[in-house]
């Protein structure tokens, strides 16, 4: 091979990036038919990225549209997958940002403007793409315990649009459960206060009447002196 040291390194490492059909294709090349890195790129793209496929992927990028009820994270990932599927696209970063933004829904555009403080259009393409990536990672954290399919099948979104947090439903369930537990605890306390204690069936203690003047003979307070049993009848 001929070319700069970087080209030689690329040609040397290129086979290690291949697998399956691409690896079989590379080893089936005629010896010495590829002498530069540019020739190797051209041969690979002509084999695995014919013009028809390239044009189809470019149309999908240029006509990208956010699906109904699709989360921002899902839309961002889907757009990046289209770009990665067409690695030899000739669109610059400004065009790619424009295709993505104009394909979003009105609610998502408003959300992006709100999150950027109204300065989204002041960002350069080099700043906008990392900004979308960071925002996508943040939105991914909002969808805890959910999947994109779950979000799509969820209830009709409120004024928050695609970014209604599904955790609100979980929070409502937790509050309802906690309320029921507090009500049950309150009822248990009321029952403990109003319950009548059960007293064993014990015969009442007889009440012995007291006399006004105890016995002067035997000093028994139960009877008077005239009723003392020690007196003769």
Coordinates of N, CA, C and O in Angstrom, one line a residue, residues 8-149:
X8 N -1.8 4.2 5.9 CA -1.2 2.9 6.1 C -1.8 2.3 7.4 O -2.2 1.1 7.4
X9 N -1.9 3.1 8.5 CA -2.5 2.5 9.7 C -3.9 2.1 9.5 O -4.4 1.1 10.0
X10 N -4.7 3.0 8.8 CA -6.1 2.7 8.6 C -6.3 1.4 7.8 O -7.1 0.5 8.1
X11 N -5.4 1.2 6.8 CA -5.5 0.0 5.9 C -5.1 -1.2 6.8 O -5.7 -2.3 6.6
X12 N -4.2 -1.1 7.6 CA -3.7 -2.2 8.5 C -4.8 -2.6 9.5 O -5.0 -3.8 9.7
X13 N -5.4 -1.6 10.1 CA -6.4 -1.9 11.1 C -7.8 -2.2 10.6 O -8.7 -2.8 11.3
X14 N -8.1 -1.9 9.3 CA -9.4 -2.1 8.8 C -9.9 -3.5 8.8 O -11.1 -3.7 9.2
X15 N -9.1 -4.5 8.5 CA -9.7 -5.9 8.6 C -10.2 -6.3 9.9 O -11.1 -7.1 10.0
X16 N -9.6 -5.7 11.0 CA -10.0 -6.1 12.4 C -11.4 -5.5 12.7 O -12.0 -6.0 13.7
X17 N -11.9 -4.6 11.9 CA -13.2 -4.1 12.1 C -14.3 -4.8 11.4 O -15.5 -4.4 11.5
X18 N -14.0 -5.8 10.6 CA -14.9 -6.5 9.8 C -15.4 -7.8 10.4 O -14.7 -8.4 11.3
X19 N -16.6 -8.3 10.0 CA -17.0 -9.6 10.5 C -18.0 -10.1 9.4 O -18.5 -9.4 8.6
X20 N -18.3 -11.4 9.5 CA -19.3 -12.0 8.7 C -19.0 -11.8 7.2 O -17.9 -12.0 6.7
X21 N -20.0 -11.3 6.4 CA -19.9 -11.1 5.0 C -18.8 -10.1 4.6 O -18.1 -10.3 3.6
X22 N -18.7 -9.1 5.4 CA -17.7 -8.1 5.1 C -16.3 -8.6 5.2 O -15.4 -8.3 4.4
X23 N -16.1 -9.5 6.2 CA -14.7 -10.1 6.4 C -14.4 -11.1 5.3 O -13.3 -11.1 4.7
X24 N -15.5 -11.8 4.8 CA -15.3 -12.7 3.7 C -15.0 -12.0 2.4 O -14.1 -12.4 1.7
X25 N -15.7 -10.9 2.2 CA -15.4 -10.0 1.1 C -14.0 -9.5 1.0 O -13.3 -9.5 0.0
X26 N -13.5 -9.0 2.2 CA -12.2 -8.4 2.2 C -11.1 -9.5 1.9 O -10.2 -9.2 1.1
X27 N -11.2 -10.7 2.4 CA -10.2 -11.7 2.2 C -10.3 -12.3 0.8 O -9.3 -12.9 0.3
X28 N -11.4 -12.0 0.1 CA -11.6 -12.5 -1.3 C -11.1 -11.5 -2.3 O -11.1 -11.8 -3.5
X29 N -10.6 -10.3 -1.9 CA -10.1 -9.3 -2.8 C -8.9 -9.8 -3.5 O -8.1 -10.5 -2.9
X30 N -8.7 -9.4 -4.7 CA -7.5 -9.8 -5.5 C -6.3 -9.1 -4.9 O -6.3 -7.9 -4.6
X31 N -5.3 -9.9 -4.6 CA -4.1 -9.3 -4.0 C -3.5 -8.1 -4.8 O -3.5 -8.1 -6.0
X32 N -3.1 -7.1 -4.1 CA -2.6 -5.9 -4.7 C -3.6 -5.1 -5.5 O -3.2 -4.1 -6.2
X33 N -4.9 -5.4 -5.4 CA -5.9 -4.6 -6.1 C -6.2 -3.3 -5.4 O -6.7 -2.4 -6.0
X34 N -5.9 -3.3 -4.1 CA -6.2 -2.1 -3.3 C -4.8 -1.6 -2.8 O -4.1 -2.3 -2.1
X35 N -4.5 -0.3 -3.2 CA -3.2 0.2 -2.8 C -3.2 1.5 -1.9 O -2.2 1.8 -1.3
X36 N -4.4 2.1 -1.8 CA -4.6 3.3 -1.0 C -5.8 3.1 -0.1 O -6.7 2.4 -0.4
X37 N -5.8 4.0 1.0 CA -7.0 4.0 1.9 C -8.2 4.5 1.2 O -9.3 4.0 1.4
X38 N -8.1 5.4 0.3 CA -9.2 6.0 -0.5 C -9.8 4.9 -1.4 O -11.0 4.8 -1.5
X39 N -9.0 4.1 -2.0 CA -9.5 3.0 -2.9 C -10.2 1.9 -2.0 O -11.2 1.4 -2.5
X40 N -9.7 1.7 -0.8 CA -10.3 0.7 0.0 C -11.7 1.2 0.5 O -12.7 0.4 0.5
X41 N -11.8 2.5 0.8 CA -13.1 3.0 1.2 C -14.1 2.9 0.1 O -15.3 2.5 0.2
X42 N -13.7 3.3 -1.1 CA -14.5 3.3 -2.3 C -15.0 1.9 -2.6 O -16.2 1.7 -2.9
X43 N -14.1 0.9 -2.5 CA -14.5 -0.5 -2.8 C -15.5 -1.0 -1.8 O -16.5 -1.7 -2.1
X44 N -15.3 -0.7 -0.5 CA -16.2 -1.1 0.5 C -17.6 -0.5 0.4 O -18.6 -1.2 0.5
X45 N -17.6 0.8 0.1 CA -18.9 1.4 0.0 C -19.7 1.0 -1.2 O -20.9 0.8 -1.1
X46 N -19.0 0.7 -2.3 CA -19.7 0.2 -3.5 C -20.3 -1.1 -3.3 O -21.3 -1.5 -3.8
X47 N -19.6 -1.9 -2.4 CA -20.1 -3.3 -2.1 C -21.3 -3.3 -1.2 O -22.3 -4.0 -1.4
X48 N -21.1 -2.6 -0.1 CA -22.1 -2.6 1.0 C -23.0 -1.4 1.1 O -24.0 -1.5 1.8
X49 N -22.7 -0.4 0.4 CA -23.6 0.8 0.4 C -23.8 1.3 -1.1 O -23.2 2.3 -1.5
X50 N -24.5 0.5 -1.8 CA -24.8 0.9 -3.2 C -25.6 2.2 -3.3 O -26.2 2.6 -2.3
X51 N -25.5 2.9 -4.4 CA -26.2 4.2 -4.5 C -27.7 4.2 -4.1 O -28.2 5.1 -3.4
X52 N -28.4 3.1 -4.4 CA -29.8 3.1 -4.1 C -30.0 3.1 -2.5 O -30.9 3.8 -2.0
X53 N -29.2 2.4 -1.8 CA -29.3 2.3 -0.4 C -28.9 3.7 0.2 O -29.5 4.2 1.2
X54 N -27.8 4.2 -0.3 CA -27.3 5.5 0.2 C -28.4 6.6 0.0 O -28.7 7.4 0.9
X55 N -29.0 6.6 -1.2 CA -30.1 7.6 -1.4 C -31.3 7.4 -0.5 O -31.9 8.4 0.0
X56 N -31.6 6.2 -0.3 CA -32.8 5.9 0.6 C -32.5 6.4 2.0 O -33.3 7.0 2.7
X57 N -31.3 6.1 2.5 CA -30.9 6.6 3.9 C -30.9 8.1 4.0 O -31.3 8.7 5.0
X58 N -30.4 8.7 2.9 CA -30.4 10.2 2.9 C -31.8 10.8 2.9 O -32.0 11.8 3.6
X59 N -32.7 10.2 2.2 CA -34.1 10.7 2.2 C -34.7 10.5 3.6 O -35.5 11.3 4.0
X60 N -34.4 9.4 4.2 CA -34.9 9.2 5.6 C -34.3 10.2 6.6 O -35.1 10.6 7.5
X61 N -33.1 10.6 6.4 CA -32.5 11.6 7.3 C -33.1 13.0 7.0 O -33.5 13.7 7.9
X62 N -33.2 13.3 5.7 CA -33.8 14.6 5.3 C -35.3 14.7 5.7 O -35.7 15.8 6.0
X63 N -36.0 13.6 5.7 CA -37.4 13.7 5.9 C -37.8 13.1 7.3 O -38.9 12.6 7.5
X64 N -36.8 13.2 8.2 CA -37.1 12.7 9.5 C -38.2 13.4 10.2 O -38.4 14.6 10.2
X65 N -39.1 12.6 10.9 CA -40.3 13.1 11.6 C -40.4 12.4 12.9 O -40.3 11.1 12.9
X66 N -40.7 13.1 13.9 CA -40.9 12.5 15.2 C -42.3 11.8 15.2 O -43.3 12.4 14.8
X67 N -42.4 10.6 15.7 CA -43.6 9.9 15.7 C -44.5 10.4 16.8 O -44.1 10.9 17.8
X68 N -45.9 10.2 16.6 CA -46.8 10.6 17.6 C -46.5 9.9 18.9 O -46.3 8.7 18.9
X69 N -46.6 10.6 20.0 CA -46.4 10.1 21.4 C -45.0 9.5 21.6 O -44.7 8.7 22.5
X70 N -44.0 9.8 20.7 CA -42.6 9.3 20.8 C -41.9 10.3 21.8 O -41.9 11.5 21.7
X71 N -41.2 9.7 22.7 CA -40.4 10.4 23.7 C -39.2 11.1 22.9 O -38.7 10.5 21.9
X72 N -38.7 12.2 23.5 CA -37.5 12.8 22.9 C -36.3 11.9 22.8 O -35.6 11.9 21.8
X73 N -36.1 11.1 23.8 CA -35.0 10.2 23.8 C -35.1 9.2 22.7 O -34.1 8.9 22.0
X74 N -36.3 8.7 22.4 CA -36.5 7.7 21.3 C -36.3 8.4 20.0 O -35.6 7.8 19.1
X75 N -36.8 9.6 19.8 CA -36.6 10.3 18.5 C -35.1 10.6 18.3 O -34.6 10.4 17.2
X76 N -34.4 11.0 19.3 CA -33.0 11.3 19.2 C -32.2 10.1 18.8 O -31.3 10.1 18.0
X77 N -32.5 9.0 19.5 CA -31.7 7.7 19.2 C -32.0 7.2 17.8 O -31.1 6.7 17.1
X78 N -33.3 7.3 17.4 CA -33.6 6.9 16.1 C -32.9 7.7 15.0 O -32.5 7.2 14.0
X79 N -32.8 9.0 15.2 CA -32.2 9.9 14.2 C -30.7 9.5 14.2 O -30.1 9.5 13.1
X80 N -30.0 9.3 15.3 CA -28.6 9.0 15.3 C -28.4 7.6 14.6 O -27.3 7.4 14.0
X81 N -29.3 6.7 14.8 CA -29.2 5.4 14.1 C -29.2 5.6 12.6 O -28.5 4.9 11.9
X82 N -30.0 6.5 12.1 CA -30.1 6.7 10.7 C -28.7 7.3 10.2 O -28.2 6.9 9.1
X83 N -28.1 8.2 11.0 CA -26.9 8.8 10.6 C -25.8 7.7 10.6 O -24.9 7.6 9.7
X84 N -25.8 6.9 11.6 CA -24.7 5.8 11.7 C -24.9 4.8 10.6 O -23.9 4.2 10.2
X85 N -26.1 4.6 10.2 CA -26.3 3.6 9.1 C -25.9 4.1 7.8 O -25.7 3.3 6.8
X86 N -25.6 5.4 7.7 CA -25.1 6.0 6.4 C -23.8 6.8 6.7 O -23.8 8.0 6.7
X87 N -22.7 6.1 7.0 CA -21.5 6.7 7.5 C -20.8 7.6 6.5 O -20.0 8.5 6.9
X88 N -21.1 7.5 5.2 CA -20.5 8.3 4.2 C -21.4 9.4 3.7 O -21.2 9.9 2.6
X89 N -22.3 9.9 4.5 CA -23.1 11.0 4.1 C -22.3 12.2 4.0 O -21.2 12.4 4.6
X90 N -22.7 13.1 3.1 CA -21.9 14.3 2.8 C -22.6 15.6 3.4 O -22.2 16.7 3.1
X91 N -23.6 15.4 4.3 CA -24.2 16.5 4.9 C -23.4 17.0 6.1 O -22.8 16.2 6.8
X92 N -23.3 18.3 6.2 CA -22.5 18.9 7.3 C -23.4 18.9 8.6 O -24.6 18.6 8.5
X93 N -22.8 19.2 9.7 CA -23.5 19.2 11.0 C -24.7 20.2 11.0 O -25.7 19.9 11.7
X94 N -24.5 21.3 10.4 CA -25.6 22.3 10.4 C -26.9 21.7 9.7 O -28.0 21.9 10.2
X95 N -26.7 21.0 8.6 CA -27.8 20.4 7.9 C -28.5 19.3 8.7 O -29.7 19.2 8.8
X96 N -27.6 18.5 9.4 CA -28.1 17.4 10.2 C -29.0 17.9 11.3 O -30.0 17.4 11.7
X97 N -28.5 19.0 12.0 CA -29.3 19.6 13.1 C -30.6 20.2 12.6 O -31.6 20.0 13.2
X98 N -30.5 20.8 11.4 CA -31.8 21.4 10.8 C -32.8 20.3 10.5 O -34.0 20.5 10.8
X99 N -32.4 19.2 9.9 CA -33.3 18.1 9.6 C -33.9 17.6 10.8 O -35.2 17.3 10.9
X100 N -33.1 17.4 11.9 CA -33.7 16.8 13.1 C -34.7 17.8 13.8 O -35.8 17.4 14.2
X101 N -34.3 19.1 13.9 CA -35.2 20.0 14.6 C -36.5 20.2 13.9 O -37.6 20.2 14.5
X102 N -36.4 20.4 12.6 CA -37.7 20.6 11.8 C -38.6 19.4 11.8 O -39.8 19.5 11.5
X103 N -38.0 18.2 12.1 CA -38.9 17.0 12.1 C -39.5 16.8 13.4 O -40.4 15.8 13.5
X104 N -39.2 17.6 14.4 CA -39.8 17.4 15.7 C -41.2 18.0 15.8 O -41.6 18.9 15.0
X105 N -42.0 17.6 16.7 CA -43.4 18.1 16.9 C -43.3 19.5 17.5 O -42.3 19.9 18.1
X106 N -44.4 20.2 17.5 CA -44.4 21.6 18.0 C -44.2 21.5 19.5 O -43.5 22.4 20.1
X107 N -44.7 20.5 20.2 CA -44.5 20.4 21.7 C -43.0 20.2 22.0 O -42.5 20.8 23.0
X108 N -42.4 19.3 21.2 CA -41.0 19.1 21.5 C -40.1 20.3 21.2 O -39.2 20.6 22.0
X109 N -40.4 21.0 20.2 CA -39.7 22.3 19.9 C -39.8 23.3 21.0 O -38.9 23.9 21.4
X110 N -41.1 23.4 21.5 CA -41.3 24.3 22.7 C -40.5 23.8 23.9 O -39.9 24.6 24.6
X111 N -40.4 22.5 24.1 CA -39.6 22.0 25.2 C -38.2 22.3 25.1 O -37.5 22.7 26.0
X112 N -37.6 22.1 23.9 CA -36.2 22.4 23.6 C -35.9 23.9 23.8 O -34.9 24.3 24.4
X113 N -36.8 24.8 23.4 CA -36.6 26.2 23.6 C -36.7 26.6 25.1 O -35.9 27.4 25.6
X114 N -37.6 25.9 25.8 CA -37.7 26.2 27.2 C -36.4 25.7 28.0 O -35.9 26.4 28.8
X115 N -35.9 24.5 27.6 CA -34.7 24.0 28.3 C -33.5 24.8 28.0 O -32.5 24.8 28.8
X116 N -33.4 25.4 26.8 CA -32.2 26.2 26.4 C -32.4 27.6 26.8 O -31.5 28.4 26.5
X117 N -33.5 28.0 27.5 CA -33.7 29.4 27.9 C -33.9 30.3 26.7 O -33.6 31.5 26.8
X118 N -34.5 29.8 25.6 CA -34.7 30.6 24.4 C -33.4 30.8 23.6 O -33.5 31.7 22.7
X119 N -32.3 30.2 23.9 CA -31.1 30.4 23.2 C -30.7 29.3 22.3 O -29.5 29.1 21.9
X120 N -31.7 28.4 21.9 CA -31.4 27.3 21.1 C -30.8 27.7 19.7 O -29.8 27.1 19.2
X121 N -31.4 28.7 19.1 CA -31.0 29.1 17.8 C -29.7 29.9 17.8 O -29.1 30.1 16.7
X122 N -29.2 30.2 19.0 CA -27.9 30.9 19.1 C -26.8 29.9 19.1 O -25.6 30.3 19.1
X123 N -27.1 28.6 19.3 CA -26.0 27.6 19.4 C -25.6 27.2 18.0 O -26.4 27.1 17.0
X124 N -24.3 27.0 17.8 CA -23.7 26.5 16.6 C -24.0 25.0 16.4 O -24.4 24.4 17.4
X125 N -23.9 24.5 15.2 CA -24.1 23.1 15.0 C -23.2 22.2 15.9 O -23.6 21.2 16.4
X126 N -22.0 22.7 16.1 CA -21.1 21.9 17.0 C -21.5 21.9 18.4 O -21.2 21.0 19.2
X127 N -22.3 23.0 18.8 CA -22.8 23.0 20.2 C -24.2 22.3 20.3 O -24.5 21.8 21.3
X128 N -24.9 22.4 19.2 CA -26.3 21.9 19.3 C -26.3 20.3 19.4 O -27.1 19.8 20.1
X129 N -25.5 19.7 18.6 CA -25.5 18.2 18.7 C -25.1 17.7 20.1 O -25.9 16.8 20.6
X130 N -24.0 18.1 20.7 CA -23.8 17.7 22.1 C -24.9 18.1 23.0 O -25.2 17.3 24.0
X131 N -25.5 19.2 22.8 CA -26.6 19.7 23.7 C -27.8 18.7 23.6 O -28.4 18.3 24.6
X132 N -28.1 18.3 22.3 CA -29.2 17.3 22.2 C -28.9 16.0 22.9 O -29.7 15.4 23.5
X133 N -27.6 15.6 22.8 CA -27.2 14.3 23.4 C -27.3 14.4 24.9 O -27.8 13.5 25.6
X134 N -26.9 15.5 25.5 CA -27.1 15.7 27.0 C -28.5 15.7 27.4 O -28.9 15.1 28.4
X135 N -29.3 16.4 26.6 CA -30.7 16.5 26.9 C -31.4 15.1 26.8 O -32.3 14.8 27.6
X136 N -31.0 14.4 25.8 CA -31.5 13.0 25.6 C -31.2 12.1 26.8 O -32.0 11.4 27.3
X137 N -29.9 12.2 27.3 CA -29.5 11.4 28.5 C -30.3 11.9 29.7 O -30.7 11.0 30.6
X138 N -30.6 13.1 29.9 CA -31.4 13.6 31.0 C -32.8 13.1 30.9 O -33.4 12.6 31.9
X139 N -33.4 13.2 29.7 CA -34.7 12.7 29.5 C -34.8 11.2 29.8 O -35.8 10.6 30.2
X140 N -33.7 10.4 29.5 CA -33.7 9.0 29.7 C -33.8 8.7 31.2 O -34.5 7.7 31.6
X141 N -33.3 9.6 32.0 CA -33.4 9.4 33.5 C -34.8 9.6 34.0 O -35.2 9.1 35.1
X142 N -35.5 10.5 33.3 CA -36.9 10.7 33.7 C -37.8 9.5 33.5 O -38.9 9.4 34.1
X143 N -37.4 8.6 32.6 CA -38.3 7.5 32.3 C -37.9 6.3 33.1 O -37.7 5.2 32.6
X144 N -37.6 6.5 34.4 CA -37.2 5.4 35.2 C -38.4 4.4 35.3 O -39.5 4.8 35.4
X145 N -38.0 3.1 35.3 CA -39.0 2.0 35.5 C -40.0 2.0 34.3 O -41.1 1.4 34.4
X146 N -39.6 2.6 33.2 CA -40.5 2.5 32.0 C -39.7 2.2 30.8 O -38.5 2.3 30.8
X147 N -40.3 1.8 29.7 CA -39.7 1.6 28.5 C -40.3 2.5 27.4 O -41.4 3.0 27.7
X148 N -39.7 2.7 26.3 CA -40.4 3.5 25.2 C -41.7 3.0 24.9 O -42.7 3.7 24.6
X149 N -41.9 1.6 24.8 CA -43.2 1.1 24.5 C -44.2 1.4 25.6 O -45.4 1.7 25.3

